Every structure is written in C-alpha cells, then in structure tokens.
C-alpha cells in the first residue's frame, strides 16, 4: 500500500474533468486513484478498500457516508447520459430492464415514472444492450457511456432524458454522485486539504477541455462535439445550495419507494 489516500473514481466520461488534475496535473501523485463503475465505487468504500469515492447518492445515504462539499456530478436539466427508452407510452410501462451500474439512476427512473406518469414497473438488471433489454421488457434504462452511444433522435422508440424529466417534476437540479467516504476518513482527508485538491483537479481539467475532448473522444470512440457538449453543457460539477436542495427532494421522493422513511432531520447541506 502506498500510504496515499485511496480514491475510487467512475470510469464514465462524466468523471474525466474531476480527475484530470489527478491524472495529468498538479494533483498527480496526491492520491492512489482507481477506476470502476458507480456501484463498484460504493462497494469499495463500504468494504474499506478505498478512503473516498465518487459514490452514487443513494448508496451514500444507505451507508451513512459523509461527502466533501463543492464538487460532484449533477445536472440542471437534460443530462443526456441517463436515458429511458420505451416501446410503449410511459404510462403503460409495466416492466423495466435497467443497467445496474448505478442504484441512483435506477431509483430516479422509478421516481419519474411514478410521479410523472403513474407507472410502477417491475424492475430487473440487465447488461446495457438496448435491443436485448427491449426484447425482455417494455422499457430500458441506459446510463453513462452506454447512453451516450445512443442517439435519441434516431431511435424508433420513445425516450425520456431523466435529467430533463427531473427538472420538469421539481424545478431543481439533480445530483447523481459526490465525493464521499466513511465520516472518520472524510474528516481526516478534509483536515489534510483533500477538498482543495479535488477542487484543483477539476479546475485543471476545465482549463484543459480541448485536451480532454481530443483524448477522450479518441479513447472512447465518441464524436468530439458530443464529448465537448456533454462535459460543458449537460454535466454540472459544482455542487451548491440548489443542487443540495434537489438532492434532499430526491431523497424525500425516493423514500416513499423504500422501506426507509424520509427523515427530514437528516437533510444534507453545505
């Protein structure tokens, strides 16, 4: 073990600006950095295999984790990378195949379908293969890079951008993941200046967006215009009071779909 703080970051495109400084800039060498899916980030934190991760907010709440304020992954309207594709009218969805990479996105789909369309489908996990998913279910949920590989305008099916749907429902931003860990570990990291290092890594990435676009479009085989648009127009990395208000509203609505009741005394704040 290196002795450096161990960080688990999501391997999707949307995390790239957050970690660019850790990979290529002044923050390089500050952390022992590894990449995985959102759900695996949460599992590694829970198992004590890392000190901090980009953790989906549903897992953050379930595990009782503490987050480092300031940066994360959110949207203020359409997000482009959380796409619900349906063979039927949303009100008639009875079965939903979901990419299980993030429990938060699955819960968001359930909240949207119930609150906006009155649907409460049976949900089961599936590999992110749209045609195979729709062979077995009325609708499919794609997240992350798998959703970005689908052009909604070219589909012969109806599709919902769940970021846009959330904004229509609540008027608030949607927060998907935050830098989070066990409370004691996060307190140690904050005392050592980790918050500044995380913010600095993001600032380094933002200042080098041309470099990110060129590198990631080539590595992931995405159109460069899509990469630039996604990272500069759709994804929000700054987590402020409105983002946290949206997060609290998401927790409130999600709680009614779970056995766990909503506790208004446990809302998050800056």
mmCIF file of C-alpha atoms in Angstrom:
data_model
loop_
_atom_site.group_PDB
_atom_site.id
_atom_site.type_symbol
_atom_site.label_atom_id
_atom_site.label_comp_id
_atom_site.label_asym_id
_atom_site.label_seq_id
_atom_site.Cartn_x
_atom_site.Cartn_y
_atom_site.Cartn_z
ATOM 1 C CA UNK A 1 0.000 0.000 0.000
ATOM 2 C CA UNK A 2 1.355 3.428 -0.945
ATOM 3 C CA UNK A 3 0.133 5.334 2.127
ATOM 4 C CA UNK A 4 -1.626 7.843 -0.118
ATOM 5 C CA UNK A 5 -5.393 8.324 0.254
ATOM 6 C CA UNK A 6 -7.140 5.710 -1.878
ATOM 7 C CA UNK A 7 -9.753 7.099 -4.260
ATOM 8 C CA UNK A 8 -12.230 5.233 -6.460
ATOM 9 C CA UNK A 9 -13.417 7.233 -9.472
ATOM 10 C CA UNK A 10 -16.083 6.340 -12.005
ATOM 11 C CA UNK A 11 -14.800 5.166 -15.375
ATOM 12 C CA UNK A 12 -17.517 7.046 -17.308
ATOM 13 C CA UNK A 13 -16.792 10.133 -19.382
ATOM 14 C CA UNK A 14 -18.601 12.407 -16.921
ATOM 15 C CA UNK A 15 -15.904 11.953 -14.272
ATOM 16 C CA UNK A 16 -12.983 12.913 -16.501
ATOM 17 C CA UNK A 17 -12.782 16.659 -15.697
ATOM 18 C CA UNK A 18 -12.960 15.891 -11.967
ATOM 19 C CA UNK A 19 -9.860 13.698 -12.069
ATOM 20 C CA UNK A 20 -7.862 15.326 -14.878
ATOM 21 C CA UNK A 21 -5.596 17.152 -12.471
ATOM 22 C CA UNK A 22 -5.043 13.937 -10.502
ATOM 23 C CA UNK A 23 -4.111 12.150 -13.713
ATOM 24 C CA UNK A 24 -2.075 14.809 -15.503
ATOM 25 C CA UNK A 25 -1.758 17.943 -13.382
ATOM 26 C CA UNK A 26 -0.530 19.315 -10.057
ATOM 27 C CA UNK A 27 -2.604 16.807 -8.075
ATOM 28 C CA UNK A 28 -0.911 13.843 -9.742
ATOM 29 C CA UNK A 29 0.574 11.616 -7.064
ATOM 30 C CA UNK A 30 -1.596 13.028 -4.289
ATOM 31 C CA UNK A 31 -3.934 10.040 -4.370
ATOM 32 C CA UNK A 32 -3.891 6.346 -5.188
ATOM 33 C CA UNK A 33 -6.506 6.533 -7.967
ATOM 34 C CA UNK A 34 -8.504 3.648 -9.398
ATOM 35 C CA UNK A 35 -11.487 3.462 -11.790
ATOM 36 C CA UNK A 36 -14.675 1.391 -11.695
ATOM 37 C CA UNK A 37 -18.458 1.641 -12.162
ATOM 38 C CA UNK A 38 -20.559 3.825 -9.823
ATOM 39 C CA UNK A 39 -21.915 0.826 -7.923
ATOM 40 C CA UNK A 40 -18.396 -0.584 -7.563
ATOM 41 C CA UNK A 41 -17.191 2.751 -6.147
ATOM 42 C CA UNK A 42 -19.804 2.431 -3.426
ATOM 43 C CA UNK A 43 -18.870 -1.199 -2.778
ATOM 44 C CA UNK A 44 -15.189 -0.338 -2.404
ATOM 45 C CA UNK A 45 -15.943 2.389 0.113
ATOM 46 C CA UNK A 46 -18.224 0.045 2.056
ATOM 47 C CA UNK A 47 -15.603 -2.719 2.069
ATOM 48 C CA UNK A 48 -12.886 -0.335 3.264
ATOM 49 C CA UNK A 49 -10.908 -0.759 0.049
ATOM 50 C CA UNK A 50 -10.762 2.983 -0.560
ATOM 51 C CA UNK A 51 -10.975 6.128 1.543
ATOM 52 C CA UNK A 52 -13.084 8.165 -0.851
ATOM 53 C CA UNK A 53 -15.103 7.547 -3.978
ATOM 54 C CA UNK A 54 -17.454 9.186 -6.432
ATOM 55 C CA UNK A 55 -20.387 7.477 -4.748
ATOM 56 C CA UNK A 56 -23.955 7.431 -6.134
ATOM 57 C CA UNK A 57 -26.080 9.420 -3.715
ATOM 58 C CA UNK A 58 -28.466 6.548 -2.915
ATOM 59 C CA UNK A 59 -25.511 4.478 -1.741
ATOM 60 C CA UNK A 60 -24.101 7.459 0.127
ATOM 61 C CA UNK A 61 -27.339 7.717 2.086
ATOM 62 C CA UNK A 62 -27.671 3.959 2.635
ATOM 63 C CA UNK A 63 -24.139 3.650 4.002
ATOM 64 C CA UNK A 64 -24.329 6.822 6.108
ATOM 65 C CA UNK A 65 -21.321 8.311 4.331
ATOM 66 C CA UNK A 66 -20.057 11.870 4.585
ATOM 67 C CA UNK A 67 -19.294 13.879 1.453
ATOM 68 C CA UNK A 68 -16.698 16.533 0.737
ATOM 69 C CA UNK A 69 -18.589 19.690 -0.315
ATOM 70 C CA UNK A 70 -18.042 21.580 -3.519
ATOM 71 C CA UNK A 71 -17.751 19.154 -6.407
ATOM 72 C CA UNK A 72 -19.600 16.129 -7.761
ATOM 73 C CA UNK A 73 -21.717 15.043 -10.712
ATOM 74 C CA UNK A 74 -25.085 16.715 -11.301
ATOM 75 C CA UNK A 75 -27.267 18.310 -13.965
ATOM 76 C CA UNK A 76 -29.585 21.299 -14.257
ATOM 77 C CA UNK A 77 -32.000 19.943 -16.829
ATOM 78 C CA UNK A 78 -31.242 17.471 -19.601
ATOM 79 C CA UNK A 79 -28.285 15.215 -18.796
ATOM 80 C CA UNK A 80 -28.046 13.133 -21.993
ATOM 81 C CA UNK A 81 -26.439 10.137 -20.238
ATOM 82 C CA UNK A 82 -29.452 8.786 -18.329
ATOM 83 C CA UNK A 83 -31.902 7.646 -20.957
ATOM 84 C CA UNK A 84 -35.121 5.701 -20.536
ATOM 85 C CA UNK A 85 -36.193 4.126 -23.829
ATOM 86 C CA UNK A 86 -39.684 2.645 -24.105
ATOM 87 C CA UNK A 87 -41.668 0.582 -26.600
ATOM 88 C CA UNK A 88 -44.912 1.826 -25.029
ATOM 89 C CA UNK A 89 -46.350 5.046 -23.645
ATOM 90 C CA UNK A 90 -44.593 5.772 -20.311
ATOM 91 C CA UNK A 91 -47.921 5.444 -18.516
ATOM 92 C CA UNK A 92 -48.147 1.841 -19.720
ATOM 93 C CA UNK A 93 -44.668 0.675 -18.726
ATOM 94 C CA UNK A 94 -45.029 -2.478 -16.638
ATOM 95 C CA UNK A 95 -41.510 -3.919 -16.930
ATOM 96 C CA UNK A 96 -38.194 -2.051 -16.945
ATOM 97 C CA UNK A 97 -34.755 -3.514 -17.697
ATOM 98 C CA UNK A 98 -32.033 -1.409 -16.103
ATOM 99 C CA UNK A 99 -28.303 -1.037 -16.359
ATOM 100 C CA UNK A 100 -27.387 -1.817 -12.760
ATOM 101 C CA UNK A 101 -24.242 0.352 -12.783
ATOM 102 C CA UNK A 102 -25.875 2.951 -10.512
ATOM 103 C CA UNK A 103 -28.634 2.438 -7.963
ATOM 104 C CA UNK A 104 -29.286 6.189 -8.023
ATOM 105 C CA UNK A 105 -30.215 6.219 -11.710
ATOM 106 C CA UNK A 106 -32.491 3.212 -11.210
ATOM 107 C CA UNK A 107 -34.250 4.977 -8.329
ATOM 108 C CA UNK A 108 -34.548 8.158 -10.402
ATOM 109 C CA UNK A 109 -36.286 6.196 -13.150
ATOM 110 C CA UNK A 110 -38.754 4.772 -10.623
ATOM 111 C CA UNK A 111 -39.450 8.210 -9.133
ATOM 112 C CA UNK A 112 -40.018 9.796 -12.547
ATOM 113 C CA UNK A 113 -42.273 7.012 -13.785
ATOM 114 C CA UNK A 114 -44.402 7.110 -10.664
ATOM 115 C CA UNK A 115 -44.582 10.872 -10.081
ATOM 116 C CA UNK A 116 -44.977 11.993 -13.699
ATOM 117 C CA UNK A 117 -46.603 9.014 -15.384
ATOM 118 C CA UNK A 118 -48.301 6.990 -12.655
ATOM 119 C CA UNK A 119 -46.329 3.859 -13.566
ATOM 120 C CA UNK A 120 -44.704 1.449 -11.096
ATOM 121 C CA UNK A 121 -42.997 -1.198 -13.235
ATOM 122 C CA UNK A 122 -41.236 -4.337 -12.147
ATOM 123 C CA UNK A 123 -37.504 -3.652 -12.429
ATOM 124 C CA UNK A 124 -34.651 -6.047 -13.107
ATOM 125 C CA UNK A 125 -30.957 -5.631 -14.011
ATOM 126 C CA UNK A 126 -29.624 -6.304 -17.484
ATOM 127 C CA UNK A 127 -26.413 -5.756 -19.398
ATOM 128 C CA UNK A 128 -26.563 -2.397 -21.237
ATOM 129 C CA UNK A 129 -27.675 -3.776 -24.614
ATOM 130 C CA UNK A 130 -30.697 -1.758 -25.742
ATOM 131 C CA UNK A 131 -32.208 -4.219 -28.205
ATOM 132 C CA UNK A 132 -31.763 -7.165 -25.852
ATOM 133 C CA UNK A 133 -33.279 -5.166 -22.999
ATOM 134 C CA UNK A 134 -36.325 -4.235 -25.066
ATOM 135 C CA UNK A 135 -36.822 -7.844 -26.112
ATOM 136 C CA UNK A 136 -37.436 -8.671 -22.458
ATOM 137 C CA UNK A 137 -39.123 -5.545 -21.088
ATOM 138 C CA UNK A 138 -41.403 -2.661 -22.021
ATOM 139 C CA UNK A 139 -38.613 -0.159 -21.403
ATOM 140 C CA UNK A 140 -34.870 0.054 -20.833
ATOM 141 C CA UNK A 141 -32.688 2.344 -18.732
ATOM 142 C CA UNK A 142 -29.234 3.184 -20.108
ATOM 143 C CA UNK A 143 -26.693 5.210 -18.149
ATOM 144 C CA UNK A 144 -23.253 6.683 -18.648
ATOM 145 C CA UNK A 145 -21.281 5.966 -21.796
ATOM 146 C CA UNK A 146 -23.820 3.341 -22.932
ATOM 147 C CA UNK A 147 -26.496 6.050 -23.082
ATOM 148 C CA UNK A 148 -24.165 8.424 -24.921
ATOM 149 C CA UNK A 149 -23.736 5.838 -27.673
ATOM 150 C CA UNK A 150 -27.462 6.069 -28.408
ATOM 151 C CA UNK A 151 -28.829 8.951 -30.493
ATOM 152 C CA UNK A 152 -32.321 9.606 -29.091
ATOM 153 C CA UNK A 153 -33.396 11.372 -32.291
ATOM 154 C CA UNK A 154 -32.562 8.291 -34.361
ATOM 155 C CA UNK A 155 -34.488 5.815 -32.215
ATOM 156 C CA UNK A 156 -37.694 4.212 -33.413
ATOM 157 C CA UNK A 157 -38.812 4.171 -29.763
ATOM 158 C CA UNK A 158 -39.862 6.918 -27.373
ATOM 159 C CA UNK A 159 -37.174 8.130 -24.985
ATOM 160 C CA UNK A 160 -37.016 10.216 -21.824
ATOM 161 C CA UNK A 161 -33.984 12.174 -20.655
ATOM 162 C CA UNK A 162 -34.284 11.713 -16.900
ATOM 163 C CA UNK A 163 -32.410 14.916 -16.101
ATOM 164 C CA UNK A 164 -34.969 16.922 -18.064
ATOM 165 C CA UNK A 165 -37.781 14.896 -16.505
ATOM 166 C CA UNK A 166 -36.483 15.636 -13.006
ATOM 167 C CA UNK A 167 -36.312 19.362 -13.711
ATOM 168 C CA UNK A 168 -39.878 19.293 -15.058
ATOM 169 C CA UNK A 169 -41.030 17.494 -11.920
ATOM 170 C CA UNK A 170 -39.220 19.574 -9.300
ATOM 171 C CA UNK A 171 -37.661 22.659 -10.899
ATOM 172 C CA UNK A 172 -34.400 21.645 -9.209
ATOM 173 C CA UNK A 173 -31.014 20.242 -10.230
ATOM 174 C CA UNK A 174 -30.375 16.517 -9.871
ATOM 175 C CA UNK A 175 -27.265 15.276 -8.064
ATOM 176 C CA UNK A 176 -26.013 11.834 -9.046
ATOM 177 C CA UNK A 177 -22.757 11.306 -7.166
ATOM 178 C CA UNK A 178 -20.500 13.033 -4.655
ATOM 179 C CA UNK A 179 -17.003 12.528 -3.312
ATOM 180 C CA UNK A 180 -17.912 10.524 -0.204
ATOM 181 C CA UNK A 181 -16.470 8.131 2.343
ATOM 182 C CA UNK A 182 -16.752 6.946 5.913
ATOM 183 C CA UNK A 183 -17.129 10.000 8.185
ATOM 184 C CA UNK A 184 -13.836 9.472 10.020
ATOM 185 C CA UNK A 185 -11.927 9.030 6.758
ATOM 186 C CA UNK A 186 -13.507 12.126 5.217
ATOM 187 C CA UNK A 187 -12.693 14.216 8.274
ATOM 188 C CA UNK A 188 -9.044 13.163 8.036
ATOM 189 C CA UNK A 189 -8.991 13.942 4.319
ATOM 190 C CA UNK A 190 -10.554 17.362 4.838
ATOM 191 C CA UNK A 191 -8.006 18.202 7.519
ATOM 192 C CA UNK A 192 -5.221 17.281 5.105
ATOM 193 C CA UNK A 193 -6.576 19.585 2.372
ATOM 194 C CA UNK A 194 -8.265 16.993 0.169
ATOM 195 C CA UNK A 195 -11.143 19.351 -0.613
ATOM 196 C CA UNK A 196 -8.738 21.855 -2.136
ATOM 197 C CA UNK A 197 -7.013 19.083 -4.092
ATOM 198 C CA UNK A 198 -10.332 17.859 -5.516
ATOM 199 C CA UNK A 199 -11.347 21.391 -6.499
ATOM 200 C CA UNK A 200 -7.916 21.979 -8.004
ATOM 201 C CA UNK A 201 -8.111 18.798 -10.063
ATOM 202 C CA UNK A 202 -11.437 19.916 -11.534
ATOM 203 C CA UNK A 203 -10.118 23.424 -12.246
ATOM 204 C CA UNK A 204 -7.125 21.905 -14.050
ATOM 205 C CA UNK A 205 -9.457 19.788 -16.169
ATOM 206 C CA UNK A 206 -11.786 22.649 -17.032
ATOM 207 C CA UNK A 207 -8.860 24.760 -18.172
ATOM 208 C CA UNK A 208 -7.789 21.941 -20.498
ATOM 209 C CA UNK A 209 -11.106 20.977 -22.031
ATOM 210 C CA UNK A 210 -9.636 20.866 -25.544
ATOM 211 C CA UNK A 211 -7.143 18.269 -24.334
ATOM 212 C CA UNK A 212 -9.884 16.246 -22.617
ATOM 213 C CA UNK A 213 -12.088 16.325 -25.714
ATOM 214 C CA UNK A 214 -9.278 15.178 -28.001
ATOM 215 C CA UNK A 215 -8.115 12.420 -25.663
ATOM 216 C CA UNK A 216 -11.494 11.060 -24.587
ATOM 217 C CA UNK A 217 -13.184 11.197 -27.993
ATOM 218 C CA UNK A 218 -10.346 9.125 -29.397
ATOM 219 C CA UNK A 219 -10.180 6.665 -26.481
ATOM 220 C CA UNK A 220 -13.952 6.143 -26.237
ATOM 221 C CA UNK A 221 -14.685 6.478 -29.958
ATOM 222 C CA UNK A 222 -17.127 9.344 -29.436
ATOM 223 C CA UNK A 223 -17.688 12.315 -31.712
ATOM 224 C CA UNK A 224 -15.614 15.223 -30.315
ATOM 225 C CA UNK A 225 -18.599 17.582 -30.500
ATOM 226 C CA UNK A 226 -20.612 15.179 -28.337
ATOM 227 C CA UNK A 227 -17.842 14.992 -25.743
ATOM 228 C CA UNK A 228 -17.479 18.773 -25.579
ATOM 229 C CA UNK A 229 -21.214 19.398 -25.430
ATOM 230 C CA UNK A 230 -21.748 16.737 -22.797
ATOM 231 C CA UNK A 231 -18.989 17.948 -20.475
ATOM 232 C CA UNK A 232 -19.663 21.677 -20.854
ATOM 233 C CA UNK A 233 -23.446 21.931 -21.367
ATOM 234 C CA UNK A 234 -25.039 18.920 -19.725
ATOM 235 C CA UNK A 235 -22.933 17.851 -16.743
ATOM 236 C CA UNK A 236 -22.631 20.145 -13.717
ATOM 237 C CA UNK A 237 -19.612 19.693 -11.449
ATOM 238 C CA UNK A 238 -20.235 22.485 -8.918
ATOM 239 C CA UNK A 239 -22.445 21.425 -6.019
ATOM 240 C CA UNK A 240 -24.093 24.406 -4.346
ATOM 241 C CA UNK A 241 -27.255 25.108 -2.332
ATOM 242 C CA UNK A 242 -29.677 24.462 -5.205
ATOM 243 C CA UNK A 243 -28.026 21.156 -6.015
ATOM 244 C CA UNK A 244 -28.328 20.122 -2.376
ATOM 245 C CA UNK A 245 -31.982 21.209 -2.340
ATOM 246 C CA UNK A 246 -32.528 18.940 -5.334
ATOM 247 C CA UNK A 247 -30.714 16.128 -3.548
ATOM 248 C CA UNK A 248 -32.919 16.455 -0.478
ATOM 249 C CA UNK A 249 -36.040 16.399 -2.652
ATOM 250 C CA UNK A 250 -34.774 13.287 -4.411
ATOM 251 C CA UNK A 251 -34.220 11.573 -1.071
ATOM 252 C CA UNK A 252 -37.723 12.552 0.027
ATOM 253 C CA UNK A 253 -39.379 11.139 -3.082
ATOM 254 C CA UNK A 254 -37.191 8.044 -3.124
ATOM 255 C CA UNK A 255 -38.016 7.243 0.497
ATOM 256 C CA UNK A 256 -41.649 6.577 -0.371
ATOM 257 C CA UNK A 257 -40.481 3.808 -2.708
ATOM 258 C CA UNK A 258 -38.364 2.214 0.010
ATOM 259 C CA UNK A 259 -38.951 0.712 3.416
ATOM 260 C CA UNK A 260 -36.808 3.514 4.861
ATOM 261 C CA UNK A 261 -38.951 6.550 5.784
ATOM 262 C CA UNK A 262 -37.734 10.044 4.983
ATOM 263 C CA UNK A 263 -36.119 11.741 7.979
ATOM 264 C CA UNK A 264 -36.278 15.497 7.490
ATOM 265 C CA UNK A 265 -33.659 15.963 10.229
ATOM 266 C CA UNK A 266 -31.074 14.189 8.064
ATOM 267 C CA UNK A 267 -31.109 16.506 5.072
ATOM 268 C CA UNK A 268 -27.780 17.463 3.546
ATOM 269 C CA UNK A 269 -26.353 20.965 3.492
ATOM 270 C CA UNK A 270 -23.155 22.785 2.588
#
